[in-house]
XYZ file of C-alpha atoms in Angstrom:
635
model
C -72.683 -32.764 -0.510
C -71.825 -33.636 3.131
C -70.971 -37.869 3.069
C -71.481 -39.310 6.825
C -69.378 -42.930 6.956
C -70.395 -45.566 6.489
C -71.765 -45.054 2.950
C -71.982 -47.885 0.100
C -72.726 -46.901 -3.532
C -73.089 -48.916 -6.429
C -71.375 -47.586 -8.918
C -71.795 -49.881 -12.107
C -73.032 -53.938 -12.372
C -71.793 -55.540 -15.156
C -73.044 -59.926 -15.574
C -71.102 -62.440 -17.587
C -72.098 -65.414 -18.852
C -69.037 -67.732 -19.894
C -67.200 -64.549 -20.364
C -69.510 -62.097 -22.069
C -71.328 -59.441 -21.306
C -75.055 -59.935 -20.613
C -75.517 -56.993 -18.879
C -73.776 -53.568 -17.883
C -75.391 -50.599 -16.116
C -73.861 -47.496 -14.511
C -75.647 -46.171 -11.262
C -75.465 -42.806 -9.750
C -75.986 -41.286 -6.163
C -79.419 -40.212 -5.213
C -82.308 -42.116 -6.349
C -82.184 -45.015 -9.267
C -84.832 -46.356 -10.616
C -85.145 -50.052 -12.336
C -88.927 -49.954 -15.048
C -89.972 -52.354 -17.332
C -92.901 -54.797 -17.234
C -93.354 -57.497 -15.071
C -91.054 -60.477 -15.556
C -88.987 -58.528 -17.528
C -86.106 -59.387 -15.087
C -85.621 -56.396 -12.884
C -85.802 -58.564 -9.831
C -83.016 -60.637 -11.278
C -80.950 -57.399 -11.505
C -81.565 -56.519 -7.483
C -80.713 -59.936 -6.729
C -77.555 -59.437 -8.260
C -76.978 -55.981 -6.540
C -77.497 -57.628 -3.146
C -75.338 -60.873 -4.188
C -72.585 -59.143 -5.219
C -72.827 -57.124 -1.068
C -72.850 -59.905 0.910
C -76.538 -61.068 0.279
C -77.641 -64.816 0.693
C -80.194 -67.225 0.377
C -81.091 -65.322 -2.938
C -84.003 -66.933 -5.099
C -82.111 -67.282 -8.535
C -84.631 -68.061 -11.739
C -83.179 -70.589 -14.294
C -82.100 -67.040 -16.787
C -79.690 -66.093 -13.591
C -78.215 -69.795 -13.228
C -77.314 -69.652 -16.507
C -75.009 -66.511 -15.792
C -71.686 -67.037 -14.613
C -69.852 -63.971 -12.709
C -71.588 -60.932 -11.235
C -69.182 -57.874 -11.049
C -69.864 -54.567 -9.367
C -68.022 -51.273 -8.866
C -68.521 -49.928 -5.083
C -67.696 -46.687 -3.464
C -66.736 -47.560 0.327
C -67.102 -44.255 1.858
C -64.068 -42.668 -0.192
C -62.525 -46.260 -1.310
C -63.472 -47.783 -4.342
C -63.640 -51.365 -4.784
C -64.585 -54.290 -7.591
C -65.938 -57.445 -6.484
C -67.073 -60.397 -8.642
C -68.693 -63.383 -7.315
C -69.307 -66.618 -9.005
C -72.787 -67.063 -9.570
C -73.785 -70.770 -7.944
C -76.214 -72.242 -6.710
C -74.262 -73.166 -3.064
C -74.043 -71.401 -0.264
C -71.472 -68.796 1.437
C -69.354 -68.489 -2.356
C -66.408 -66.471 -1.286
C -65.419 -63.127 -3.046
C -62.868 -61.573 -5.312
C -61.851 -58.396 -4.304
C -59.879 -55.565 -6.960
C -59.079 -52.552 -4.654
C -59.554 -50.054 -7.535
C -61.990 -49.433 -10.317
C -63.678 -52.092 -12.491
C -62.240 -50.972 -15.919
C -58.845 -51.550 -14.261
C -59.864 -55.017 -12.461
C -60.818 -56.271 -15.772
C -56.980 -55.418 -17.220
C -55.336 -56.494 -13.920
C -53.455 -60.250 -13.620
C -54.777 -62.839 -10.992
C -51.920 -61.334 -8.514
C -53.536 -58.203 -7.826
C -56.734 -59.541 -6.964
C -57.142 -60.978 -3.149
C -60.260 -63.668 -2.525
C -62.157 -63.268 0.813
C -64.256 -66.479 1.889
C -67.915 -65.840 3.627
C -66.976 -66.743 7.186
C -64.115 -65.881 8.979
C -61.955 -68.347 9.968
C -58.596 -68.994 12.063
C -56.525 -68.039 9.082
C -58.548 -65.684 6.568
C -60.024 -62.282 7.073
C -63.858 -62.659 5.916
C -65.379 -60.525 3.397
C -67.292 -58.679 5.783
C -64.116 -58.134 8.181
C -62.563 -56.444 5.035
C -65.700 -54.429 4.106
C -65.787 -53.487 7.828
C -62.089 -52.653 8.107
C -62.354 -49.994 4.928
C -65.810 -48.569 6.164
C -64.057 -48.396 9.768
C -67.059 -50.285 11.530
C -66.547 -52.211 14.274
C -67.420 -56.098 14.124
C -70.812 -57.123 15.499
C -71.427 -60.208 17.678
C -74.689 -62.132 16.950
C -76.298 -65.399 18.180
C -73.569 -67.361 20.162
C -70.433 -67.361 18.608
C -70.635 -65.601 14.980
C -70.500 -62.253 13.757
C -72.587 -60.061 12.019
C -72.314 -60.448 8.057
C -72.692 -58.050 5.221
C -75.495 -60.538 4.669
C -77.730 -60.155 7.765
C -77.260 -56.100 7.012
C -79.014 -56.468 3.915
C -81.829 -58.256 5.305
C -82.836 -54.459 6.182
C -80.912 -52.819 3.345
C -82.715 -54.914 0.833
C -86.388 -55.208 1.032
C -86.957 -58.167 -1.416
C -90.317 -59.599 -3.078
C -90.011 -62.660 -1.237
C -90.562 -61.538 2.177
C -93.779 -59.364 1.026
C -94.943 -59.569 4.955
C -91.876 -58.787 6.640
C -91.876 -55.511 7.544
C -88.357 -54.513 8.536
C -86.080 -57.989 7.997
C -85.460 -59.979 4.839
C -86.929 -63.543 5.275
C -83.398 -66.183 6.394
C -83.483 -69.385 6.942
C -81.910 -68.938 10.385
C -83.334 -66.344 12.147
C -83.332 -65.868 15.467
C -84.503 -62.675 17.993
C -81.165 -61.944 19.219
C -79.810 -62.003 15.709
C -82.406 -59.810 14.836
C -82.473 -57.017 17.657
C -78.066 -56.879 17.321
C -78.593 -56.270 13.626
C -80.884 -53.361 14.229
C -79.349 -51.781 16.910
C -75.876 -52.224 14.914
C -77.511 -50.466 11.766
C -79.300 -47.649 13.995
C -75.693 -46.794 15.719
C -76.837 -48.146 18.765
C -74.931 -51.720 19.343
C -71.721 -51.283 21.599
C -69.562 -54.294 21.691
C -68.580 -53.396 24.697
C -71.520 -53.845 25.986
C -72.109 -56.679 24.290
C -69.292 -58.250 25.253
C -70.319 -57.295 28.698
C -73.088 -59.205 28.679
C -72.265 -62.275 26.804
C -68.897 -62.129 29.461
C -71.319 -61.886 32.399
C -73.271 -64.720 31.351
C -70.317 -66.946 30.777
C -68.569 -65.824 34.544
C -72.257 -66.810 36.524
C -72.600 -69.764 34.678
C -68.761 -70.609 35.588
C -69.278 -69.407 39.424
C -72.556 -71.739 39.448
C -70.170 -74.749 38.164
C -67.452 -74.049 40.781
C -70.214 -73.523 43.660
C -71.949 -76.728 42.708
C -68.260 -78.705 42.485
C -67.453 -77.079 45.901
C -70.854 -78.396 47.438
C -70.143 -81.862 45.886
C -66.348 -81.781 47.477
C -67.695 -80.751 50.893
C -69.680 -83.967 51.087
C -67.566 -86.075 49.953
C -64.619 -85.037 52.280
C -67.341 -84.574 55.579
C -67.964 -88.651 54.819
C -64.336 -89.567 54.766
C -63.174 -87.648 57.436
C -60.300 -86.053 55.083
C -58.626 -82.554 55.774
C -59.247 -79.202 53.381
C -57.486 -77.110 55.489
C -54.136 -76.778 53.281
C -51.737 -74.831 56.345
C -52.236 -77.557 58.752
C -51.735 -80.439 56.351
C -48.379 -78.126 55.172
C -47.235 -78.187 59.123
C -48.354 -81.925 58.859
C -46.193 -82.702 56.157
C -43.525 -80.637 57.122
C -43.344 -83.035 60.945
C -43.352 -86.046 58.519
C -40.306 -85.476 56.485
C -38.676 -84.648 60.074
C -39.322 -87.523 61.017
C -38.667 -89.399 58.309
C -34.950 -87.626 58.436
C -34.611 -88.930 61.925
C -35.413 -92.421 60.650
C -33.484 -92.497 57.416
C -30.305 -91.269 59.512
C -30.769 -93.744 62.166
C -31.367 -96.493 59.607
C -28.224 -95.687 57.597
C -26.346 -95.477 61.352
C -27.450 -98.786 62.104
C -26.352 -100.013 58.852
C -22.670 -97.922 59.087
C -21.877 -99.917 62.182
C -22.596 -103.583 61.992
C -19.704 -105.736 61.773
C -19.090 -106.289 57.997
C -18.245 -110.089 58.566
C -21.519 -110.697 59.179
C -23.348 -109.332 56.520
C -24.018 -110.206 52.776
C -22.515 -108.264 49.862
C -25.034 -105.832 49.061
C -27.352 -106.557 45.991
C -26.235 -105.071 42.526
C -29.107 -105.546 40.566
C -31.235 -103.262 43.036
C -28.764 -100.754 42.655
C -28.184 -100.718 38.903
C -32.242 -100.689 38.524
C -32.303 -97.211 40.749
C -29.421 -95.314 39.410
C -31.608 -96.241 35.414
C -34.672 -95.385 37.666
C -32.660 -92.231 38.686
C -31.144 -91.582 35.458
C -34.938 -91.377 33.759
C -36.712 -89.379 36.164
C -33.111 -86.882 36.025
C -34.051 -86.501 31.886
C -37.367 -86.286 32.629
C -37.376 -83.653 34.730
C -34.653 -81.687 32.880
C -36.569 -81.846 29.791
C -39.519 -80.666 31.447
C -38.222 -78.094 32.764
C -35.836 -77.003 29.379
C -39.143 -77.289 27.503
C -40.962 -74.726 30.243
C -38.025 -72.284 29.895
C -38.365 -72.609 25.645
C -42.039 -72.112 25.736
C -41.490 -69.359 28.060
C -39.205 -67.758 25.997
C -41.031 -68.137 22.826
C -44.215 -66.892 24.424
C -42.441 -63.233 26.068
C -40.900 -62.775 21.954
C -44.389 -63.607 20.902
C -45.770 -61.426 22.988
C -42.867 -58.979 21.291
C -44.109 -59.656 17.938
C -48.005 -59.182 18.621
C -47.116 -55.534 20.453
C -45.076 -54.797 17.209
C -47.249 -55.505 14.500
C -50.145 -53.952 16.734
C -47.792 -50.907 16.920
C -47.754 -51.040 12.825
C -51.751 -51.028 12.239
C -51.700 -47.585 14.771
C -49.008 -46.685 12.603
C -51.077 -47.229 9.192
C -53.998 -45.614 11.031
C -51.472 -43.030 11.518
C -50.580 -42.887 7.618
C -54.021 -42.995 6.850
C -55.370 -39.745 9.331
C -51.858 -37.814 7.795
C -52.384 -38.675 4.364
C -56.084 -37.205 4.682
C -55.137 -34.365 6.284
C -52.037 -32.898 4.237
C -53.011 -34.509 1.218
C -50.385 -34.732 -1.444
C -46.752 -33.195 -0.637
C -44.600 -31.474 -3.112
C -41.071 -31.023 -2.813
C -38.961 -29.014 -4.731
C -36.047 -29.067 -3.085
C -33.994 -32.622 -2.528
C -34.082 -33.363 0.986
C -30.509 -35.144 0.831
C -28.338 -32.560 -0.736
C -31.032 -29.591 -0.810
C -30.615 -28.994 -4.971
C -33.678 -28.157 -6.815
C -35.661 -31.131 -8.258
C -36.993 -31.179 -11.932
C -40.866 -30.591 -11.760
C -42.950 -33.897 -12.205
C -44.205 -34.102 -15.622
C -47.687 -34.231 -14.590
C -50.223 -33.873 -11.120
C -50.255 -37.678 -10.691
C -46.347 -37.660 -11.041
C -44.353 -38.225 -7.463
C -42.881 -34.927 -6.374
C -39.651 -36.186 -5.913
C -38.776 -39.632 -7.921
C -41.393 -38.031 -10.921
C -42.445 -41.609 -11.136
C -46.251 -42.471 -12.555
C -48.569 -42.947 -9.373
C -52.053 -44.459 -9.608
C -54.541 -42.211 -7.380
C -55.225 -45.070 -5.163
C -51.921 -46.719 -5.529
C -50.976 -45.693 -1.715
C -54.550 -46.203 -0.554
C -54.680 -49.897 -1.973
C -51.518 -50.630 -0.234
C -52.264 -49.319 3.370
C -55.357 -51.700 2.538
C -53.105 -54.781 2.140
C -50.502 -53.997 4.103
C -53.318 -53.414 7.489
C -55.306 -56.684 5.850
C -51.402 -58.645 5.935
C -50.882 -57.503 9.705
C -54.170 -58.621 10.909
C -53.587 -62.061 9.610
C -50.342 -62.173 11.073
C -52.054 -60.678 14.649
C -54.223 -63.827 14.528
C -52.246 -66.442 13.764
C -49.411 -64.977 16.273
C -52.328 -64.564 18.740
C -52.882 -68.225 18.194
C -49.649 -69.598 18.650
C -49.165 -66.967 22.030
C -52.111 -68.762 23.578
C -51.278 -72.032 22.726
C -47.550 -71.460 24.286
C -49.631 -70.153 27.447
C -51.305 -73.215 27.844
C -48.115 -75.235 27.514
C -46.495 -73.187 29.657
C -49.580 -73.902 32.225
C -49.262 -77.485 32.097
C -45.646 -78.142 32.575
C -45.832 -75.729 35.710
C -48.498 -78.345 36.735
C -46.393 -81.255 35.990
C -42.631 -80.157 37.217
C -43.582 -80.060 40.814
C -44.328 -83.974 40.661
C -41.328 -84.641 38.872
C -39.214 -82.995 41.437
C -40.800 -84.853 44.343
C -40.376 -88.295 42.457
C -36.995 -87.349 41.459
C -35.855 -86.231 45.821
C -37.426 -89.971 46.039
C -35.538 -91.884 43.809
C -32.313 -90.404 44.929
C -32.992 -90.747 48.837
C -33.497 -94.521 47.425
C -30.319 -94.706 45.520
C -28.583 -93.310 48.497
C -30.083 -95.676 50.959
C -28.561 -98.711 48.415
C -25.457 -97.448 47.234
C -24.012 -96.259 51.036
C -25.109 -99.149 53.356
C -24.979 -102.865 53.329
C -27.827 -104.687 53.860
C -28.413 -107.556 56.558
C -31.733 -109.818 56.703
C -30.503 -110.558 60.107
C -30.577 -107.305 62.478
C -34.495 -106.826 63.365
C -33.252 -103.442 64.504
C -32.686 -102.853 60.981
C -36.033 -104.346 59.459
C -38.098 -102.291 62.122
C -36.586 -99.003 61.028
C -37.009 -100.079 57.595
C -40.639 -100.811 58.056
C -40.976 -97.277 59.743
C -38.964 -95.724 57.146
C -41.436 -97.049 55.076
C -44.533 -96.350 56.540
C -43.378 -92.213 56.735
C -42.737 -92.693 53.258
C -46.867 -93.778 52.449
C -47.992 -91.232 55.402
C -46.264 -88.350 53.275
C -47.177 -89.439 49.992
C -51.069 -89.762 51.194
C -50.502 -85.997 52.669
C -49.529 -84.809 49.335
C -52.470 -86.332 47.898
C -54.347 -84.360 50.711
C -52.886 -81.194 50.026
C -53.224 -81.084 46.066
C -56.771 -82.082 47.084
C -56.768 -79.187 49.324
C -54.594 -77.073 47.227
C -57.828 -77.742 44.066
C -59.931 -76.539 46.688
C -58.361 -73.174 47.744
C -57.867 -72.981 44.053
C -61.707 -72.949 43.383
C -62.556 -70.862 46.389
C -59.997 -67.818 45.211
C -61.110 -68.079 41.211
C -64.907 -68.107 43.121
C -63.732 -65.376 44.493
C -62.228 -63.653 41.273
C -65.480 -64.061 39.659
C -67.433 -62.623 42.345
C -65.305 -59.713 41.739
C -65.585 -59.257 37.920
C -69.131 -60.187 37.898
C -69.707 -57.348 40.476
C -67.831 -54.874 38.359
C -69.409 -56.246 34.953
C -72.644 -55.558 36.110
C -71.527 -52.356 36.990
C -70.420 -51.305 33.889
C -73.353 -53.097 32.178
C -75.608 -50.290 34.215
C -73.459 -47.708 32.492
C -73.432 -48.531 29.169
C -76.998 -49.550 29.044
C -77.841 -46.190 30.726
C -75.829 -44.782 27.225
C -77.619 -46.990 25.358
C -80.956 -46.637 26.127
C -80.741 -43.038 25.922
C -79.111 -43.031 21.782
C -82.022 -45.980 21.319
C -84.965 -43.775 22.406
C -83.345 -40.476 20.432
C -82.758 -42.811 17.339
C -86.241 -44.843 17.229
C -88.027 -41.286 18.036
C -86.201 -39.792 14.639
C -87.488 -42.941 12.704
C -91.247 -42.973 14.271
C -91.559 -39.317 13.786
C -90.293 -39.730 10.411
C -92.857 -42.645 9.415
C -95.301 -40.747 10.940
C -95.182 -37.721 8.432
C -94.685 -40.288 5.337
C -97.700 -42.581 6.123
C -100.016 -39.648 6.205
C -98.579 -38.461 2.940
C -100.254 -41.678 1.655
C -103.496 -41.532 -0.346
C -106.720 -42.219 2.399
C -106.553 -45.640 2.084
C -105.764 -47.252 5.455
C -107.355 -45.463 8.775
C -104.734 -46.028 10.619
C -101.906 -44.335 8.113
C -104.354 -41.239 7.916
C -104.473 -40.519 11.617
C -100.820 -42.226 12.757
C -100.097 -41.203 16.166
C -98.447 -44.054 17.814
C -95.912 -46.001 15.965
C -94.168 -48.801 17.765
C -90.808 -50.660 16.081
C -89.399 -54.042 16.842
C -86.292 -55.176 15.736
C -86.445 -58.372 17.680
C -90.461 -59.320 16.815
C -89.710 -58.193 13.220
C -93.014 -56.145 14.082
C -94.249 -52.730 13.248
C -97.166 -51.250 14.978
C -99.460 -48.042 14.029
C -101.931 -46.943 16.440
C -101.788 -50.454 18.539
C -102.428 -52.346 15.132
C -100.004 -54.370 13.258
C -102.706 -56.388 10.569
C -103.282 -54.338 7.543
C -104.486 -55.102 3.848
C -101.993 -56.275 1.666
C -101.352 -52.845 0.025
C -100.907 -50.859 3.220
C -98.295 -53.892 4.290
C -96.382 -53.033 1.229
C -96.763 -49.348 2.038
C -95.304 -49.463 5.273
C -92.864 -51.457 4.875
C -91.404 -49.326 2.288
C -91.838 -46.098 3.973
C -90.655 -47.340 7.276
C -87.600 -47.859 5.322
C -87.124 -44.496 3.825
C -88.000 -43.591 7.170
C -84.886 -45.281 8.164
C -82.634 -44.269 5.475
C -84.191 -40.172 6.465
C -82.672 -40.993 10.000
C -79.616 -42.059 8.833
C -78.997 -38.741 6.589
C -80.053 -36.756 10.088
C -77.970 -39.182 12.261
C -74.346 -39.351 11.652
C -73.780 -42.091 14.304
C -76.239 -44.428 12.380
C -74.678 -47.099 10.968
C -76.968 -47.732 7.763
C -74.509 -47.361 4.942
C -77.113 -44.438 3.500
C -78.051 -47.180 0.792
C -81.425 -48.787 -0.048
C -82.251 -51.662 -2.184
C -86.105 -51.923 -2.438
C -88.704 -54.315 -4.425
C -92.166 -54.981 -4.925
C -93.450 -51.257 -4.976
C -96.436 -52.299 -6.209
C -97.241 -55.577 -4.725
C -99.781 -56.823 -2.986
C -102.535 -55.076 -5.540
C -101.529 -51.906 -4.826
C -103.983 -49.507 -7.389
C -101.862 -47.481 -9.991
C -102.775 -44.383 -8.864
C -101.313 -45.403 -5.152
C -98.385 -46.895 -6.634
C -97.166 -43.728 -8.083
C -98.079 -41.708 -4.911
C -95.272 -44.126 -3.205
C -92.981 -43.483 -5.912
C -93.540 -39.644 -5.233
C -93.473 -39.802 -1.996
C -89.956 -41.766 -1.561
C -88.399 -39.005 -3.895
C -90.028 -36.248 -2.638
C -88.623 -37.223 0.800
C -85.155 -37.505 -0.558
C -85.152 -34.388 -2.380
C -84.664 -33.073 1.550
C -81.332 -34.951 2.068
C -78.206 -33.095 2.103
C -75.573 -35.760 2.738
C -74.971 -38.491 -0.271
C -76.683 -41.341 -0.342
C -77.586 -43.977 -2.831
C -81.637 -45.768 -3.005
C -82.515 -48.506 -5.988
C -85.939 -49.573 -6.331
C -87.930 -51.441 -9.108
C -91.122 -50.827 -10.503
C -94.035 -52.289 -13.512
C -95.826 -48.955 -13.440
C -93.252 -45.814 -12.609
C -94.822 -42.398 -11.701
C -94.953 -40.579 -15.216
C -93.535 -37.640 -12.831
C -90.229 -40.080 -12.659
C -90.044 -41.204 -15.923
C -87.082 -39.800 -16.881
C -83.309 -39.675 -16.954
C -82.771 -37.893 -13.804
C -84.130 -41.826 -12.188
C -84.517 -44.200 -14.707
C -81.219 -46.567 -15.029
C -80.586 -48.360 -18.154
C -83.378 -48.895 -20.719
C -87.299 -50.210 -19.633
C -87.324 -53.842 -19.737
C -89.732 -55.877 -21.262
C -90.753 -59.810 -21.897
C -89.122 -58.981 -25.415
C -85.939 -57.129 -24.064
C -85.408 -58.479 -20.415
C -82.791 -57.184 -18.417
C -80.239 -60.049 -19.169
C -79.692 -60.403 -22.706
C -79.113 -64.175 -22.731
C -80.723 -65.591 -25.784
């Protein structure tokens, strides 16, 4: 049978309570099927199911708080997996993860196990990052800043009995449209982060460019009121006369100084001149350490840099590994590469074929697993540190420029102190002092003008910049959109046509079912419409929400881009008070539909009163439950 990736299949559940078993269950592809009377428990067991995915805000009864661990066997498209999760009633519980099968998890020490919290963080890969790194999805953005979980995934994959009236979504406490519409676009292979991105990236740059026009307007004014200069080249050419002329002064100054007669004059005060060479001596340290520390962080950054292409360079390798491994499969040699003598035979087909060691069948697959898992932890963190250097790197730039210009300062000073004498007397003297002076405020208040002027030819060439990229965003926006829109209409026209065909395969109970024409989904309104009407009897609800999903899961067996891991987890068949003899026409029709797939999928549902038709061990999983034997055998 053809398997299209992703695909998730439960493969066995087994539920501890303080260490023993209270229940254990093997499942199967195709379709599964939980009976036994109601409150028997088989609710309890979906929860579980879904828990043990990713699921959240799951409504535990007091017999499931009294378990302790749920553990379940998973087939990741052609990895499988064991995860157990502590059974609380808290929030986000984080996940133990065996990369092999559950009757080896249960042998294997603490060491080979790796724990994944629920949400991502600086330093730890999230569950759902490592689900989506083996099923070779790409992450999802959803409602500001976070991602798309394993968790808001099964809101579709599992329809629970809780949200009876929500036709496509699981009911969440936080729940928003755009949450909402990205989950079922990722799930129907029509999401593109890049588009995403795009967008969210677009809206950040106009609401930056509105910022920067709005600080420009508010500079404008202020400097048309004060009569201060933007233009940057004319104060430069300002400046530049300045210092000319303060040259001419300082040299005529020391001159006048050089050529007094010596008789006349005081000896010149050593306290002033101790103070500026410690003034000198700090602002030399200062700026040498400044400007050490800018060539360290550069450094650090450019073998940073080094070490992010590198281990980048190792995950294409592993990808590498990975595509060869597939392709060639296992390699036999029987010849030793070294000095070409023939090797002994390996004892057996899971023997190496040259060291004739023991090898596990997933031995090299669970270490490609940690090894890519390792390296994108060490990408992070490395990215981290790189952009932190950056911004170091950014601010001493900033800073070393006004160093310098104190530092030319202090020395002229020193200079000025330690070359000349000084006399109270000669007005020449004081007057070219006083000038001296006054070039010395005239050029600092021109630097002031020109970083203010520099901030503002700063602001017009990143407004500028963003002009650019938004143009060019927007662009590409219209591109991918264009893409978009055309997968969206081929995908929701599979899934409508699909519905179609299964609502009128319902018994004649609901007009609008018997003569479906037009069928209208919603991701973002959580809304599905038949024939302009969305308000049905309780029954019909339930019908169409399950068929719409089978629809769903049908489009995903015709759709290989679909992103639906070709698993369903459905409840409440007969909810709603659905008449037996309709109940089993649901049952019938969700397996009659699947009896047309040809790639392998996996679809769990729970029912009080199965179709006799499906009463048997081709469906059924475990034993019939009943208020006498629930599901969890607790007391």
């Amino acid at each position: 049978m053809i398997q299209y990736n992703p695909t998730i299949k439960l493969s066995k559940l087994k539920i501890l309570k303080d260490g023993h078993s209270v229940y254990y269950a093997e499942f199967h592809s195709g379709v599964n099927i939980l009976s036994g009377k109601n409150s028997s428990g088989k609710t309890t067991i979906l929860n579980f199911i879904a828990f043990t995915l990713g699921a959240e805000n799951i409504p535990w009864n007091k017999e499931a708080l009294l378990c302790s661990q749920a553990i379940a066997e998973i087939h990741l498209n052609d990895k499988i997996v064991t995860v157990i999760r502590d059974v609380v009633d808290k929030p986000m519980q984080p996940f133990k993860v065996y990369w092999g099968p559950l009757e080896k998890a249960l042998l294997a020490p603490a060491t080979d196990w790796e724990t994944y919290p629920f949400k991502r963080s600086a330093e730890k890969i999230s569950f759902t990052q490592a689900l989506q790194m083996v099923l070779h999805l790409p992450e999802a953005k959803g409602d500001g800043a976070s991602n798309i979980t394993t968790h808001q995934m099964l809101r579709v994959i599992y329809a629970d009995q809780p949200s009876l009236h929500s036709p496509i979504f699981r009911d969440d406490s936080f729940d928003t449209s755009l949450t909402r519409s990205t989950v079922g676009n990722y799930l129907c292979g029509i999401y593109n982060d890049e588009l995403y991105t795009n967008q969210i990236t677009l809206r950040d740059l106009e609401k930056e460019r509105d910022k920067l026009n709005s600080e420009l307007k508010g500079i404008y004014t202020v400097l048309a009121k004060s009569g201060q200069i933007s233009d940057i080249n004319f104060l430069s050419s300002l400046i530049i006369d300045a210092e000319e002329n303060r040259n001419t002064e300082f040299k005529k100054l020391s001159e006048l100084k050089a050529g007094r007669n010596t008789s006349e004059h005081k000896n010149k005060d050593n306290s002033i001149e101790a103070q500026l060479r410690e003034n000198l001596s700090k602002a030399k340290l200062e700026f040498l350490h400044s400007r050490n520390k800018l060539q360290k962080h550069e450094f650090e950054a450019a073998d940073t840099e080094r070490f992010i292409s590198e281990i980048q360079l190792r995950l294409e390798n592993l990808r590498d590994s990975t595509v060869v491994r597939s392709s060639f499969g296992k390699l036999n040699f029987h010849v030793c590469p070294a000095c070409l003598s023939e090797l002994k035979r390996p004892s057996d087909e899971n023997s190496c074929g040259l060291c004739c060691q023991h090898l596990d069948a997933d031995s090299a697959n669970t270490q490609i697993i940690r090894m890519r898992n390792e390296l994108a932890i060490q990408l992070k963190e490395s990215t981290i540190i790189l952009n932190e250097k950056i911004d170091q790197i950014s601010k001493l730039k900033i800073e070393i420029p006004s160093l310098s210009k104190k530092l030319n300062q202090l020395e002229s000073q020193y200079y000025l102190q330690a070359n000349n004498w000084s006399s109270a007397t000669e007005e020449l003297i004081e007057a070219s002092a006083r000038k001296l002076g006054e070039l010395d405020q005239e050029i600092k208040n021109l630097f002031e003008q020109q970083k203010l002027a520099s901030t503002i030819n700063g602001l017009r060439e990143r407004l500028e910049e963003l002009e650019i990229q938004i143009i060019n965003l927007k662009s590409s926006i219209d591109k991918l959109s264009f893409v978009q829109d055309i997968r969206k209409k081929e995908t929701y026209s599979i899934i409508t046509e699909n519905l179609t065909h299964l609502l009128k395969s319902d018994l004649p109970r609901q007009s609008e079912f018997e003569n479906a024409k037009e069928i209208s989904i919603s991701f973002e309104d959580n809304q599905i419409t038949v024939n302009g009407s969305r308000k049905f009897s309780e029954s019909s609800t339930v019908v169409l929400r399950h068929l719409f999903h089978i629809a769903m899961l049908t489009a995903s067996t015709q759709l290989s881009y679909m992103r639906l891991p070709r698993l369903l987890i459905l409840d409440g068949i007969e909810d709603g008070g659905m008449e037996l003899a309709r109940s089993h026409r649901l049952q019938e029709i969700i397996v009659n539909e699947t009896r047309k797939y040809e790639c392998d999928y996996q679809l769990i549902f729970a029912t009080s009163q199965i179709s006799p038709q499906l009463d048997n061990e081709e469906f059924v999983v475990d034993r019939s439950y009943s208020e006498q034997e629930k599901s969890l055998s607790i007391y």
